[in-house]
Amino acid sequence: MLEDWSLSAPFSILTLINMYMFTTICIIITLGIIIYLMVKSSIQNKKGMIVTEINGDLLELFNQNVFTAIAHGCNCQNMMGAGIAKQIKDKYPQVYDADNEANKYNFNTLGNYSKILIPTKGYIFNLYTQIYPGSNANSSAIYNSLSEMIYYFKIKGVEARIKIGVPLIGCGIGGLDKEDLLENINLLKDNNRFANIDLVIVNYKPSKR
């Protein structure tokens, strides 16, 4: 019996060593894969701002949870009587409540914003891009309010990429050309603190029913 044990012992120890080495190698490989995926995800999330342009209905896309947030241009007179501002107000009265609250405390100043979180949908931002209604959009205010909105997510410490939908802010009723908006968005794009942002310009095109 003793002789049998002495013969099998080296084999058993060798087997255990091999199993230990195999397990260790598997753990190292697994950890390597996990670290690689984490680094890859981190690099992807830290890409700079990406700007795209699509045709569609901003509100409908928001209802479909396409965006983390949407934003639209507002005046500083607590009026949402026309354009997409009225559509948003009619669909989500809470947005106008936020504007009322901002106006009450003089927070709806040019270049600033107010916001509301719509449960299960996302944020809607009122960007104060003109003092008065009508053809009075201010190009600098568009840049400032957009940058303040984006910085809000930075303050919150959101690490994942954020997808924000906007209409042609300041164009049409606001009186600016599309090129004015794109110029401001390109300035935002060049600002390194605004990484992790997907900004989608939605040219209004109603869906076919």
Tab-separated table of C-alpha atoms in Angstrom:
chain	number	residue	atom	x	y	z
A	1	MET	CA	0.000	0.000	0.000
A	2	LEU	CA	2.837	2.390	0.889
A	3	GLU	CA	4.599	1.671	-2.383
A	4	ASP	CA	1.422	2.385	-4.304
A	5	TRP	CA	1.040	5.767	-2.586
A	6	SER	CA	4.660	6.745	-3.209
A	7	LEU	CA	4.293	6.023	-6.887
A	8	SER	CA	1.042	7.948	-7.317
A	9	ALA	CA	1.967	10.940	-5.157
A	10	PRO	CA	4.240	12.705	-7.710
A	11	PHE	CA	1.607	12.239	-10.370
A	12	SER	CA	-1.098	13.727	-8.104
A	13	ILE	CA	1.069	16.730	-7.182
A	14	LEU	CA	1.957	17.310	-10.828
A	15	THR	CA	-1.702	17.133	-11.759
A	16	LEU	CA	-2.607	19.666	-9.082
A	17	ILE	CA	0.159	22.004	-10.242
A	18	ASN	CA	-1.022	21.769	-13.842
A	19	MET	CA	-4.616	22.431	-12.823
A	20	TYR	CA	-3.515	25.408	-10.719
A	21	MET	CA	-1.500	26.841	-13.625
A	22	PHE	CA	-4.383	26.311	-16.039
A	23	THR	CA	-6.833	28.012	-13.664
A	24	THR	CA	-4.427	30.913	-13.134
A	25	ILE	CA	-3.959	31.376	-16.891
A	26	CYS	CA	-7.746	31.341	-17.411
A	27	ILE	CA	-8.214	33.979	-14.722
A	28	ILE	CA	-5.478	36.178	-16.229
A	29	ILE	CA	-6.997	35.895	-19.704
A	30	THR	CA	-10.483	36.674	-18.367
A	31	LEU	CA	-9.213	39.716	-16.453
A	32	GLY	CA	-7.347	40.846	-19.563
A	33	ILE	CA	-10.523	40.646	-21.658
A	34	ILE	CA	-12.518	42.562	-19.018
A	35	ILE	CA	-9.874	45.305	-18.793
A	36	TYR	CA	-9.690	45.540	-22.598
A	37	LEU	CA	-13.464	45.925	-22.880
A	38	MET	CA	-13.516	48.545	-20.117
A	39	VAL	CA	-10.742	50.568	-21.748
A	40	LYS	CA	-12.387	50.251	-25.166
A	41	SER	CA	-15.727	51.439	-23.755
A	42	SER	CA	-14.024	54.325	-21.972
A	43	ILE	CA	-12.273	55.427	-25.171
A	44	GLN	CA	-15.508	55.234	-27.148
A	45	ASN	CA	-17.369	57.246	-24.527
A	46	LYS	CA	-14.694	59.942	-24.517
A	47	LYS	CA	-14.938	60.748	-28.202
A	48	GLY	CA	-15.621	64.380	-28.949
A	49	MET	CA	-19.020	65.800	-29.760
A	50	ILE	CA	-20.636	64.174	-32.771
A	51	VAL	CA	-23.080	66.288	-34.771
A	52	THR	CA	-25.542	64.712	-37.172
A	53	GLU	CA	-28.542	65.993	-39.088
A	54	ILE	CA	-31.719	64.052	-39.840
A	55	ASN	CA	-35.236	64.637	-41.114
A	56	GLY	CA	-38.111	63.827	-38.798
A	57	ASP	CA	-40.444	64.980	-36.067
A	58	LEU	CA	-38.472	65.959	-32.952
A	59	LEU	CA	-41.367	65.413	-30.551
A	60	GLU	CA	-42.272	62.056	-32.052
A	61	LEU	CA	-38.667	60.895	-31.799
A	62	PHE	CA	-38.579	62.071	-28.178
A	63	ASN	CA	-41.736	60.064	-27.462
A	64	GLN	CA	-39.976	57.045	-28.937
A	65	ASN	CA	-37.089	57.491	-26.447
A	66	VAL	CA	-34.575	58.225	-29.172
A	67	PHE	CA	-32.968	61.042	-27.159
A	68	THR	CA	-31.667	61.601	-23.658
A	69	ALA	CA	-32.957	65.155	-23.986
A	70	ILE	CA	-34.405	67.600	-26.469
A	71	ALA	CA	-34.125	71.365	-26.496
A	72	HIS	CA	-35.824	74.251	-28.259
A	73	GLY	CA	-35.371	78.019	-28.452
A	74	CYS	CA	-37.528	80.290	-26.285
A	75	ASN	CA	-37.974	83.986	-25.649
A	76	CYS	CA	-37.486	85.602	-22.244
A	77	GLN	CA	-41.061	86.888	-22.030
A	78	ASN	CA	-42.657	83.661	-20.824
A	79	MET	CA	-44.464	83.136	-24.125
A	80	MET	CA	-44.706	79.912	-26.113
A	81	GLY	CA	-47.304	80.880	-28.654
A	82	ALA	CA	-45.942	79.617	-31.957
A	83	GLY	CA	-43.708	77.117	-33.702
A	84	ILE	CA	-42.280	74.063	-32.002
A	85	ALA	CA	-42.395	75.852	-28.628
A	86	LYS	CA	-46.202	75.795	-28.800
A	87	GLN	CA	-46.207	72.154	-29.908
A	88	ILE	CA	-44.032	71.203	-26.944
A	89	LYS	CA	-46.130	73.305	-24.571
A	90	ASP	CA	-49.336	71.648	-25.789
A	91	LYS	CA	-47.866	68.139	-25.559
A	92	TYR	CA	-46.047	68.635	-22.262
A	93	PRO	CA	-47.554	71.496	-20.196
A	94	GLN	CA	-44.861	70.835	-17.561
A	95	VAL	CA	-42.394	72.516	-19.920
A	96	TYR	CA	-44.367	75.756	-19.716
A	97	ASP	CA	-44.559	75.347	-15.925
A	98	ALA	CA	-40.747	75.273	-15.860
A	99	ASP	CA	-40.698	78.436	-17.965
A	100	ASN	CA	-43.164	80.084	-15.565
A	101	GLU	CA	-40.973	79.155	-12.617
A	102	ALA	CA	-37.849	80.486	-14.312
A	103	ASN	CA	-39.629	83.727	-15.185
A	104	LYS	CA	-40.856	84.097	-11.602
A	105	TYR	CA	-37.284	84.135	-10.272
A	106	ASN	CA	-35.747	85.943	-13.273
A	107	PHE	CA	-33.876	82.829	-14.366
A	108	ASN	CA	-35.149	82.938	-17.949
A	109	THR	CA	-32.396	85.324	-19.006
A	110	LEU	CA	-30.760	85.404	-22.408
A	111	GLY	CA	-28.294	82.550	-22.872
A	112	ASN	CA	-29.693	80.579	-19.941
A	113	TYR	CA	-32.166	77.673	-19.792
A	114	SER	CA	-34.900	76.045	-17.759
A	115	LYS	CA	-35.638	72.344	-17.843
A	116	ILE	CA	-38.066	69.629	-16.879
A	117	LEU	CA	-37.654	65.866	-16.636
A	118	ILE	CA	-40.482	63.956	-18.280
A	119	PRO	CA	-40.693	60.532	-16.549
A	120	THR	CA	-39.798	57.570	-18.806
A	121	LYS	CA	-38.929	59.995	-21.647
A	122	GLY	CA	-36.107	62.360	-20.758
A	123	TYR	CA	-35.306	66.034	-20.324
A	124	ILE	CA	-36.801	68.951	-22.209
A	125	PHE	CA	-34.798	72.178	-22.121
A	126	ASN	CA	-36.141	75.666	-22.759
A	127	LEU	CA	-33.163	77.523	-24.206
A	128	TYR	CA	-33.504	81.296	-23.862
A	129	THR	CA	-32.164	82.352	-27.226
A	130	GLN	CA	-34.011	85.642	-27.703
A	131	ILE	CA	-35.412	88.378	-25.472
A	132	TYR	CA	-38.635	88.993	-27.374
A	133	PRO	CA	-40.873	86.772	-29.545
A	134	GLY	CA	-40.640	86.942	-33.315
A	135	SER	CA	-37.621	87.554	-35.493
A	136	ASN	CA	-35.232	88.284	-32.616
A	137	ALA	CA	-33.066	85.181	-32.186
A	138	ASN	CA	-29.588	85.939	-30.858
A	139	SER	CA	-26.726	83.865	-32.235
A	140	SER	CA	-24.502	84.292	-29.156
A	141	ALA	CA	-27.396	83.324	-26.874
A	142	ILE	CA	-27.890	80.122	-28.864
A	143	TYR	CA	-24.266	79.171	-28.262
A	144	ASN	CA	-24.410	80.093	-24.577
A	145	SER	CA	-27.660	78.286	-23.814
A	146	LEU	CA	-26.579	75.156	-25.706
A	147	SER	CA	-23.246	75.085	-23.889
A	148	GLU	CA	-24.915	75.629	-20.498
A	149	MET	CA	-27.340	72.789	-21.219
A	150	ILE	CA	-24.519	70.416	-22.161
A	151	TYR	CA	-22.522	71.474	-19.125
A	152	TYR	CA	-25.502	70.525	-16.952
A	153	PHE	CA	-24.914	66.869	-17.822
A	154	LYS	CA	-21.209	67.280	-17.048
A	155	ILE	CA	-22.051	68.639	-13.592
A	156	LYS	CA	-24.316	65.641	-13.029
A	157	GLY	CA	-21.337	63.411	-13.773
A	158	VAL	CA	-23.002	61.494	-16.599
A	159	GLU	CA	-20.313	59.273	-18.168
A	160	ALA	CA	-22.330	57.582	-20.918
A	161	ARG	CA	-22.776	59.309	-24.245
A	162	ILE	CA	-25.689	61.719	-24.228
A	163	LYS	CA	-27.939	62.108	-27.249
A	164	ILE	CA	-29.629	65.508	-27.551
A	165	GLY	CA	-32.129	66.400	-30.258
A	166	VAL	CA	-32.673	69.989	-31.353
A	167	PRO	CA	-34.707	71.690	-34.078
A	168	LEU	CA	-33.289	74.483	-36.225
A	169	ILE	CA	-33.020	76.768	-33.193
A	170	GLY	CA	-33.404	80.445	-34.038
A	171	CYS	CA	-34.285	79.776	-37.667
A	172	GLY	CA	-37.700	80.330	-39.230
A	173	ILE	CA	-39.690	82.482	-36.807
A	174	GLY	CA	-36.472	83.428	-34.982
A	175	GLY	CA	-35.124	85.106	-38.116
A	176	LEU	CA	-31.690	83.465	-38.338
A	177	ASP	CA	-30.317	81.363	-41.169
A	178	LYS	CA	-29.398	77.730	-40.763
A	179	GLU	CA	-25.752	78.701	-41.269
A	180	ASP	CA	-25.897	80.815	-38.098
A	181	LEU	CA	-26.968	77.783	-36.085
A	182	LEU	CA	-24.387	75.506	-37.679
A	183	GLU	CA	-21.643	78.035	-36.972
A	184	ASN	CA	-22.488	77.967	-33.265
A	185	ILE	CA	-22.730	74.201	-33.208
A	186	ASN	CA	-19.301	73.922	-34.836
A	187	LEU	CA	-17.899	76.128	-32.070
A	188	LEU	CA	-19.436	73.750	-29.536
A	189	LYS	CA	-17.981	70.794	-31.387
A	190	ASP	CA	-14.486	72.264	-31.067
A	191	ASN	CA	-14.859	72.687	-27.298
A	192	ASN	CA	-13.109	69.744	-25.619
A	193	ARG	CA	-15.223	69.913	-22.461
A	194	PHE	CA	-18.241	68.819	-24.527
A	195	ALA	CA	-17.061	65.282	-25.304
A	196	ASN	CA	-19.539	62.399	-24.937
A	197	ILE	CA	-22.286	64.380	-26.684
A	198	ASP	CA	-24.271	63.333	-29.741
A	199	LEU	CA	-26.086	66.434	-30.972
A	200	VAL	CA	-28.766	65.663	-33.548
A	201	ILE	CA	-30.291	68.462	-35.605
A	202	VAL	CA	-33.797	67.436	-36.622
A	203	ASN	CA	-35.163	69.091	-39.757
A	204	TYR	CA	-38.919	68.945	-39.312
A	205	LYS	CA	-40.585	66.436	-41.554
A	206	PRO	CA	-43.903	65.022	-40.314
A	207	SER	CA	-44.244	61.266	-40.448
A	208	LYS	CA	-46.578	59.733	-43.009
A	209	ARG	CA	-49.680	58.256	-41.412
